[in-house]
CSV table of C-alpha atoms and ligand atoms in Angstrom, one decimal:
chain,number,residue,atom,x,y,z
A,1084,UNK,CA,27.9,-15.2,10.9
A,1085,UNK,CA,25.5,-13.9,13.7
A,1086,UNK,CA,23.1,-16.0,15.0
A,1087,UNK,CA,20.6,-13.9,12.5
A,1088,UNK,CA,22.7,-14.9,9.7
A,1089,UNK,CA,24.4,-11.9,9.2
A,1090,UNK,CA,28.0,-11.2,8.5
A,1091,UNK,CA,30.2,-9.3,12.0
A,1092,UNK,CA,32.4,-8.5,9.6
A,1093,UNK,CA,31.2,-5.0,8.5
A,1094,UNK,CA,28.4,-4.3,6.3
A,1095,UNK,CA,26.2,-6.0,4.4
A,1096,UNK,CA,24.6,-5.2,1.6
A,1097,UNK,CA,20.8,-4.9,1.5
A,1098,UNK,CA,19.4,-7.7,-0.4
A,1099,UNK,CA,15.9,-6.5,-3.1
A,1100,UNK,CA,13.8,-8.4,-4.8
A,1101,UNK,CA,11.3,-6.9,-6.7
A,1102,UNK,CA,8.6,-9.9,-8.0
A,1103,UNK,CA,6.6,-12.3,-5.7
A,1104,UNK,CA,8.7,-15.2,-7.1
A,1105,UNK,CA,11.5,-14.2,-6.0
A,1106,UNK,CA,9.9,-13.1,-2.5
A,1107,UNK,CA,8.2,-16.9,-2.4
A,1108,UNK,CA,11.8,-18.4,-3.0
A,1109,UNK,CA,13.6,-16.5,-0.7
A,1110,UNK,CA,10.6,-17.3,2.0
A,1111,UNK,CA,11.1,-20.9,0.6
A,1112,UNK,CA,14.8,-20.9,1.8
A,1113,UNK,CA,14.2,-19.1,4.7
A,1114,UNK,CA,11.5,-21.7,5.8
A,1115,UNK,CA,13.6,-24.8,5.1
A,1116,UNK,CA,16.7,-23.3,7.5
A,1117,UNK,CA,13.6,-23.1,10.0
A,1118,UNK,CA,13.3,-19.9,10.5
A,1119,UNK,CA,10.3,-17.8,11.0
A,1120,UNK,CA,9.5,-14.4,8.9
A,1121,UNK,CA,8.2,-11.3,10.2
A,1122,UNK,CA,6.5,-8.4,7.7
A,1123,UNK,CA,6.6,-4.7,7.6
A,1124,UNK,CA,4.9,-3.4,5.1
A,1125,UNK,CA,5.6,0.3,4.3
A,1126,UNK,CA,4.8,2.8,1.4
A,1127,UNK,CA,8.6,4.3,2.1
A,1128,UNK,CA,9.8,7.7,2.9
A,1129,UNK,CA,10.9,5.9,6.4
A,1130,UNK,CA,11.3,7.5,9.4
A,1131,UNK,CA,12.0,6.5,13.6
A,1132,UNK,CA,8.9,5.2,13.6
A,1133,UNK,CA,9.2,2.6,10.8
A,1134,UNK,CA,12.6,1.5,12.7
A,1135,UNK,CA,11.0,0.8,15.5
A,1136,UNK,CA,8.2,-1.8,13.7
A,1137,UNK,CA,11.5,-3.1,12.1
A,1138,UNK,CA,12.9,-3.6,15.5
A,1139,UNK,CA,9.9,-5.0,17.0
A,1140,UNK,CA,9.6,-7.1,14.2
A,1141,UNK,CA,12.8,-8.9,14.4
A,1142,UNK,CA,11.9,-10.2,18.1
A,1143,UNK,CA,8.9,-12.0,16.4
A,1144,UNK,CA,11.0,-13.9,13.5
A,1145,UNK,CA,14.9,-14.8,12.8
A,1146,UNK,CA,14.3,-12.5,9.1
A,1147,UNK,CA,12.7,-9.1,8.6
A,1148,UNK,CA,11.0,-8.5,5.6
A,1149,UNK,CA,10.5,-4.8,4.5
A,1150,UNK,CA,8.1,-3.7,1.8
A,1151,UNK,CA,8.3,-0.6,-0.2
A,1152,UNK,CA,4.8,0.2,-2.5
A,1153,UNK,CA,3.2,3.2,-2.5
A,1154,UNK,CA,-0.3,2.0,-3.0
A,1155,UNK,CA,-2.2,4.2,-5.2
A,1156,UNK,CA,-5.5,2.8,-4.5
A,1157,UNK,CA,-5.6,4.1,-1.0
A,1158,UNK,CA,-5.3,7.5,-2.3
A,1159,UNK,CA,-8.4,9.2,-3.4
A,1160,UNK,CA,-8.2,11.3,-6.4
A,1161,UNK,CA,-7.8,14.4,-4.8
A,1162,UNK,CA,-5.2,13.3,-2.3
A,1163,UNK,CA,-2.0,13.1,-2.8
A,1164,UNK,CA,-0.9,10.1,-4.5
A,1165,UNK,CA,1.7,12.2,-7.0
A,1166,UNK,CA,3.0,14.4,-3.9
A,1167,UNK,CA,3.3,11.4,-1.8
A,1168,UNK,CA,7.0,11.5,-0.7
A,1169,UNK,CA,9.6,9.1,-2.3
A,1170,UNK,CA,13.1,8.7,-0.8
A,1171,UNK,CA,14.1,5.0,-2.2
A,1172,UNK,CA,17.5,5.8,-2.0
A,1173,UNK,CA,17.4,7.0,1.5
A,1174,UNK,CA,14.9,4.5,2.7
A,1175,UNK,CA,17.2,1.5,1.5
A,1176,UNK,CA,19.9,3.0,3.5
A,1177,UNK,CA,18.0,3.1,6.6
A,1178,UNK,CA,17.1,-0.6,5.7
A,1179,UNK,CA,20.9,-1.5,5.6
A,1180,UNK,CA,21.8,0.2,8.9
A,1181,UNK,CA,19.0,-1.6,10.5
A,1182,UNK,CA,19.6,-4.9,9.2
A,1183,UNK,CA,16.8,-5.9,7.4
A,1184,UNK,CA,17.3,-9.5,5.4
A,1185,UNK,CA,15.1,-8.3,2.2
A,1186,UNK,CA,13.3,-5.3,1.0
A,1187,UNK,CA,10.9,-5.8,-1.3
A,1188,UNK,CA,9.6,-3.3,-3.9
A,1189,UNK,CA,6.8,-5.3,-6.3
A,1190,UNK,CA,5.8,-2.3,-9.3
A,1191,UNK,CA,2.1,-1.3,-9.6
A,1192,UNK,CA,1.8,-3.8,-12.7
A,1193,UNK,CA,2.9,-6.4,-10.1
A,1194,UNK,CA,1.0,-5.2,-7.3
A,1195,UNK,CA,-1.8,-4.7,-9.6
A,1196,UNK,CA,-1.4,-7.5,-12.7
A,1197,UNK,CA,-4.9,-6.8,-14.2
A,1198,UNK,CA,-5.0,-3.1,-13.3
A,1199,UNK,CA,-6.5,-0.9,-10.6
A,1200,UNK,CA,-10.2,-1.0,-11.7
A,1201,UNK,CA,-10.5,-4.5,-12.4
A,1202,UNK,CA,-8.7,-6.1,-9.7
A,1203,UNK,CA,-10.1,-8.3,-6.8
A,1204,UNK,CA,-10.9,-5.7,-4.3
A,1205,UNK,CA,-11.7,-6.7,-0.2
A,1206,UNK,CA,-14.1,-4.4,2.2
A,1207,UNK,CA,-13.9,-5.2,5.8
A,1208,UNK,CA,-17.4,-4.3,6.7
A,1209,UNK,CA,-17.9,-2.4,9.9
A,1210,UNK,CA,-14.6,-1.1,10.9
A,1211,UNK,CA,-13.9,0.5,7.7
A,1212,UNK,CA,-17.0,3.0,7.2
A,1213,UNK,CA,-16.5,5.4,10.4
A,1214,UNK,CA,-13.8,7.6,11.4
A,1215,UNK,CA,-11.2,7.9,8.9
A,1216,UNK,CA,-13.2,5.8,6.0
A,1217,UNK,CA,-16.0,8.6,6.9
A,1218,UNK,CA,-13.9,11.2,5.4
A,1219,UNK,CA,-11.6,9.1,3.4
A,1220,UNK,CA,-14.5,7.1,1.4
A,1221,UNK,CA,-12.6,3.4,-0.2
A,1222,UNK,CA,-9.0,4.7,2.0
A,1223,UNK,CA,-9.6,0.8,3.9
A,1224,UNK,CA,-10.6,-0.9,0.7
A,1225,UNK,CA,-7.3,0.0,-0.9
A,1226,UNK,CA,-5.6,-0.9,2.0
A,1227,UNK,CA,-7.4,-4.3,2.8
A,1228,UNK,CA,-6.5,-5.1,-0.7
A,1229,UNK,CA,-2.8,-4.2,-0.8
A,1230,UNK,CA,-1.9,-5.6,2.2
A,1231,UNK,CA,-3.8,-9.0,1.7
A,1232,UNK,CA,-1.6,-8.9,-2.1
A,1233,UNK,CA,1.5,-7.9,-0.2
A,1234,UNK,CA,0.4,-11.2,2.1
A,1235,UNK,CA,-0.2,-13.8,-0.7
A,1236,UNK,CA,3.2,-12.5,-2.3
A,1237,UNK,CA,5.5,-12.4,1.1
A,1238,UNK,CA,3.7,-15.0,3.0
A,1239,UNK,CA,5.2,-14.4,6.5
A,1240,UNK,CA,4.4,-15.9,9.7
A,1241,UNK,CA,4.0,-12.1,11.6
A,1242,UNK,CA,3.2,-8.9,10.3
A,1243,UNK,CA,4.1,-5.4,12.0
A,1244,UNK,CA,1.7,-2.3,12.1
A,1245,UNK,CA,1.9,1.1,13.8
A,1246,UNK,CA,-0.3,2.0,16.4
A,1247,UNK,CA,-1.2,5.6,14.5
A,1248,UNK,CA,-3.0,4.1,12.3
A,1249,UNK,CA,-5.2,1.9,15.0
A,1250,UNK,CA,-8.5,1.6,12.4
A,1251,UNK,CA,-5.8,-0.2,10.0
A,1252,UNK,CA,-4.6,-2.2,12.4
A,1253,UNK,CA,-7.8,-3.3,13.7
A,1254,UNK,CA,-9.2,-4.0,9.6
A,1255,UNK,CA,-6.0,-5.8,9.4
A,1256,UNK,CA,-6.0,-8.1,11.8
A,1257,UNK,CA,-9.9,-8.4,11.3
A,1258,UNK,CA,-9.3,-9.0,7.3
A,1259,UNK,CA,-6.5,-11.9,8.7
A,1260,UNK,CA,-9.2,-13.4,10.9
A,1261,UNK,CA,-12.2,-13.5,8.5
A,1262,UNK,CA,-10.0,-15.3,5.5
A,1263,UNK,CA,-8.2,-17.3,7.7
A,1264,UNK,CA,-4.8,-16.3,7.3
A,1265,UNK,CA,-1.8,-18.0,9.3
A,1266,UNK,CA,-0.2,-14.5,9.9
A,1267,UNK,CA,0.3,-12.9,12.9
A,1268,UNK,CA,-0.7,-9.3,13.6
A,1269,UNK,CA,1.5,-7.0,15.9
A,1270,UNK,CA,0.5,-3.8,17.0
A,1271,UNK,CA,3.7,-1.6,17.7
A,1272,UNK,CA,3.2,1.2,19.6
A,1273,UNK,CA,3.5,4.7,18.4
A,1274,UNK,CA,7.0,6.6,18.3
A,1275,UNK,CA,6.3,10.7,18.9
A,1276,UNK,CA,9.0,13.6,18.8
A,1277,UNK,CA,10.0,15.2,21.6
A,1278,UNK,CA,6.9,17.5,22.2
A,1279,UNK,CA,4.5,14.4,20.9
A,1280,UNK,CA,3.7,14.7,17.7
A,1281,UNK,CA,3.9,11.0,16.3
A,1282,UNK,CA,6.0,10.7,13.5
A,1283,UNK,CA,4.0,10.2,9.6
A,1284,UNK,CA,5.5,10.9,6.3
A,1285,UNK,CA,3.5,13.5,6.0
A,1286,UNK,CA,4.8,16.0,9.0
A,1287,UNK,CA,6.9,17.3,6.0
A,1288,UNK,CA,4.0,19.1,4.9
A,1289,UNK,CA,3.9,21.5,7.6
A,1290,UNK,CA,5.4,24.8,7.7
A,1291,UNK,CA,7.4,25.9,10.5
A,1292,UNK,CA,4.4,27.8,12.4
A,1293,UNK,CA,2.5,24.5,11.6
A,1294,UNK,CA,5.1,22.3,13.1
A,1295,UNK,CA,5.2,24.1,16.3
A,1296,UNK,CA,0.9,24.2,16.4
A,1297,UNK,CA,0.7,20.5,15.7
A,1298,UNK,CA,2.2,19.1,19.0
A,1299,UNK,CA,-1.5,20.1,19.7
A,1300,UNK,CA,-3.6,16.7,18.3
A,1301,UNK,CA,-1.3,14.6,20.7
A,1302,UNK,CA,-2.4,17.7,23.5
A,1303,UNK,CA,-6.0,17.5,23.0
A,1304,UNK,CA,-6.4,13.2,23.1
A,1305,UNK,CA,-4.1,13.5,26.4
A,1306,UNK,CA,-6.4,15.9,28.2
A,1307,UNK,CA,-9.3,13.3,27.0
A,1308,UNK,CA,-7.7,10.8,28.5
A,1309,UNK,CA,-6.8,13.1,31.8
A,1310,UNK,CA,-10.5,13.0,32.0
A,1311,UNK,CA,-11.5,9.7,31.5
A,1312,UNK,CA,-8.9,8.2,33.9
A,1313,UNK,CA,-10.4,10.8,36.3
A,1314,UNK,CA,-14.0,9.0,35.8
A,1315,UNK,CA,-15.4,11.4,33.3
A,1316,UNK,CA,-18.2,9.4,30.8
A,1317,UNK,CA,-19.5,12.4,28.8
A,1318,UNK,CA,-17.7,11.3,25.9
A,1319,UNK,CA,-19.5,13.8,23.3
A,1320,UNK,CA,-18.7,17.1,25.6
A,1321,UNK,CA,-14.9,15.4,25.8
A,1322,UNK,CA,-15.1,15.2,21.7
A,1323,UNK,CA,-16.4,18.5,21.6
A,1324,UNK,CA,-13.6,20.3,23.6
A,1325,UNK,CA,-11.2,18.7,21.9
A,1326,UNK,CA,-12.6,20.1,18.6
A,1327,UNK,CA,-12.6,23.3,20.4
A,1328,UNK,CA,-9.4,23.2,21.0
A,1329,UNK,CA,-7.8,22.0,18.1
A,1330,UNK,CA,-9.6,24.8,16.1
A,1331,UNK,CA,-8.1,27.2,18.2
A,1332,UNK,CA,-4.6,25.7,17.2
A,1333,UNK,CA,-5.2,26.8,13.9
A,1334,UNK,CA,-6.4,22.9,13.0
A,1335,UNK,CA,-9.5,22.1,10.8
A,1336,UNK,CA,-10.4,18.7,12.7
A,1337,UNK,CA,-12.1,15.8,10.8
A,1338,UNK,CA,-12.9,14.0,14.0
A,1339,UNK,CA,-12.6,13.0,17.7
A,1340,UNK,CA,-14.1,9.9,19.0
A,1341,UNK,CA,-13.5,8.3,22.0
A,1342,UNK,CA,-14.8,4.9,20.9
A,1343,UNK,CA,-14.0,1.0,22.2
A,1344,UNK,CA,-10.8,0.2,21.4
A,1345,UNK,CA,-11.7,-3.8,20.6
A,1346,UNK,CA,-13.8,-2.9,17.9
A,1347,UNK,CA,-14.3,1.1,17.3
A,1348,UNK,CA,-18.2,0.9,18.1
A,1349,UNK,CA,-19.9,3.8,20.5
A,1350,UNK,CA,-18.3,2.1,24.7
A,1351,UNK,CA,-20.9,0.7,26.7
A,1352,UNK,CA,-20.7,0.8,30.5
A,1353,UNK,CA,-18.7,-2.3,30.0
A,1354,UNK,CA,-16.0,-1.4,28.2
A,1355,UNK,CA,-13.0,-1.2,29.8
A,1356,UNK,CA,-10.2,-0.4,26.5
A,1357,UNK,CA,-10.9,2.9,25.2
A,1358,UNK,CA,-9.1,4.5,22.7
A,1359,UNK,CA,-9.4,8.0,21.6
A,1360,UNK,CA,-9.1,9.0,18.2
A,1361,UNK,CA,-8.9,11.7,16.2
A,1362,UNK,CA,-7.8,13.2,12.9
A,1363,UNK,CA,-7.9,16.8,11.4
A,1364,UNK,CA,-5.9,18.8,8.6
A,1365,UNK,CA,-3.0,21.1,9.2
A,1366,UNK,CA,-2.2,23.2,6.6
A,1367,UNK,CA,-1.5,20.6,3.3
A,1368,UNK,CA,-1.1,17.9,5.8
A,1369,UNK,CA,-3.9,15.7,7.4
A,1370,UNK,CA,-2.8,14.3,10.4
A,1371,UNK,CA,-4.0,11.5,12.4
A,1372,UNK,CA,-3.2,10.3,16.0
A,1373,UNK,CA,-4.9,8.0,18.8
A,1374,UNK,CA,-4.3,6.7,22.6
A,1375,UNK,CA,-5.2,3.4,24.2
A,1376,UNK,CA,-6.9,4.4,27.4
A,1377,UNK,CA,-7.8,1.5,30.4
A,1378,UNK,CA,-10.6,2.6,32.8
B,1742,PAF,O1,0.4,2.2,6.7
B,1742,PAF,C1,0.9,2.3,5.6
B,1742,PAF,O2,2.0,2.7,5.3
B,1742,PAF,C2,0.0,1.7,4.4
B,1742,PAF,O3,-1.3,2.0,4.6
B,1742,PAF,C3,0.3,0.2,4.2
B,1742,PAF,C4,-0.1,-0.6,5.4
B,1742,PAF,C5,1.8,0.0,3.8
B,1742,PAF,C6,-0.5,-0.2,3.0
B,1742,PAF,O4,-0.2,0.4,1.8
């Protein structure tokens, strides 16, 4: 055995569980041989960049825990909840190769005992209204909820999330704070294609002629940040050029805000971590993408 527990002698299979009982026990086992358990939750259709919150994830914790749920109450109705990718049998492949110790895969009645409309629901007030929740009105509610469910049922020490989506991260680890929750919240940074466009599940939406146009959003944030590293403070001009600009690529932008990276609100003088954001729609796909800028 490896000192992560696993075999050297070729491979092994992926273990799933699909009810928090079985997640608790295994946790419970884990726990007594003292080891710590890192959590990346996931609504599947994996790609490089969940492998990399996988990898990062195992340098936090001896076992890597790997949810699959595609959450339907993040989805409005018209989005696309029924479209949403699903490749289980791809994704636990991927799993296997990278050595993950469980993958779990709770149903929506597990997920969601008493049903979507009556269950418990959380709101992290402030960060969730602007930005993406602007145009995506309850998206952060269904995720608060989900992932604090996902949580209660996994109960690891460290949890993993992408740096694409920065405003989850952000009501994440806020939603952690506020309720007191012993879990750790990693931000792992974002893993782009060759001519930067970060990968999502949904870049399989684009066309050819939109795949080649959407390198773009990552184009746009970096001449931002060109601009604010080179001094430049007139953050609504910045916004507006790079709404300009991604119109011109063909792109029907939701947003760009250049906002304070600690807590999403309008920088002061002060602030010294930016972070640009922006989101806009692409053909059938809406894409989102952001940088971490330090003036
Ligand atoms: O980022 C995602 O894939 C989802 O929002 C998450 C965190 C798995 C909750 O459903």
């Amino acid at each position: 055995m490896t000192a992560a527990g696993r075999n050297d002698g070729g491979p092994v299979p992926l273990r799933e569980v699909s009810t928090p009982a079985e997640a608790r026990a295994w946790r419970s086992e884990r726990r007594e041989a003292g080891e710590r358990i890192a959590f990346v939750p996931t609504m599947g259709n994996l790609h490089r960049g969940h492998l990399s919150l996988v990898r990062l994830a195992r340098e936090y914790a001896e076992r890597v825990v790997v949810s699959i749920f595609v959450n339907p109450t993040q989805f409005a109705e018209d989005e696309d909840y029924g479209a949403y990718p699903r490749t289980p049998e791809d994704d636990r492949e991927l799993l296997r190769e990278a050595g993950v110790d469980l993958l779990f895969t709770p149903s929506a009645e597990t997920v969601y005992p008493f049903g979507e409309t009556a269950a418990t629901r959380l709101h992290v007030p402030g960060l969730s209204e602007d930005l993406c929740g602007r145009f995506r009105p309850g998206h952060f509610d269904g995720v608060a909820t989900v992932v604090c469910r996902l949580f209660c049922m996994v109960m690891p020490d460290v949890a993993v999330f992408g740096q694409k989506d920065y405003q989850q991260f952000l009501i994440i680890r806020r939603m952690t704070r506020d309720l007191s929750m012993p879990i750790g919240i990693v931000l792992a940074p974002t893993v782009r294609e060759d001519d930067g466009l970060a990968f999502s599940s949904r870049n399989r939406y684009l066309s050819e002629a939109e795949r080649r146009a959407a390198p773009e959003l990552h184009g746009a944030l970096g001449e931002i940040r060109e601009s604010l590293l080179t001094g430049d403070r007139d953050y609504a001009a910045l916004e507006e050029r790079a709404l300009a600009r991604l119109a011109v690529a063909g792109f029907e932008p939701d947003y760009v805000g250049v906002r304070d990276a600690r807590d999403l609100r309008a920088p002061s003088a002060q602030t010294r971590e930016l972070v640009v954001l922006a989101a806009a729609r692409l053909g059938r796909a809406r894409l989102i993408d952001n940088l971490l800028v330090r003036v």
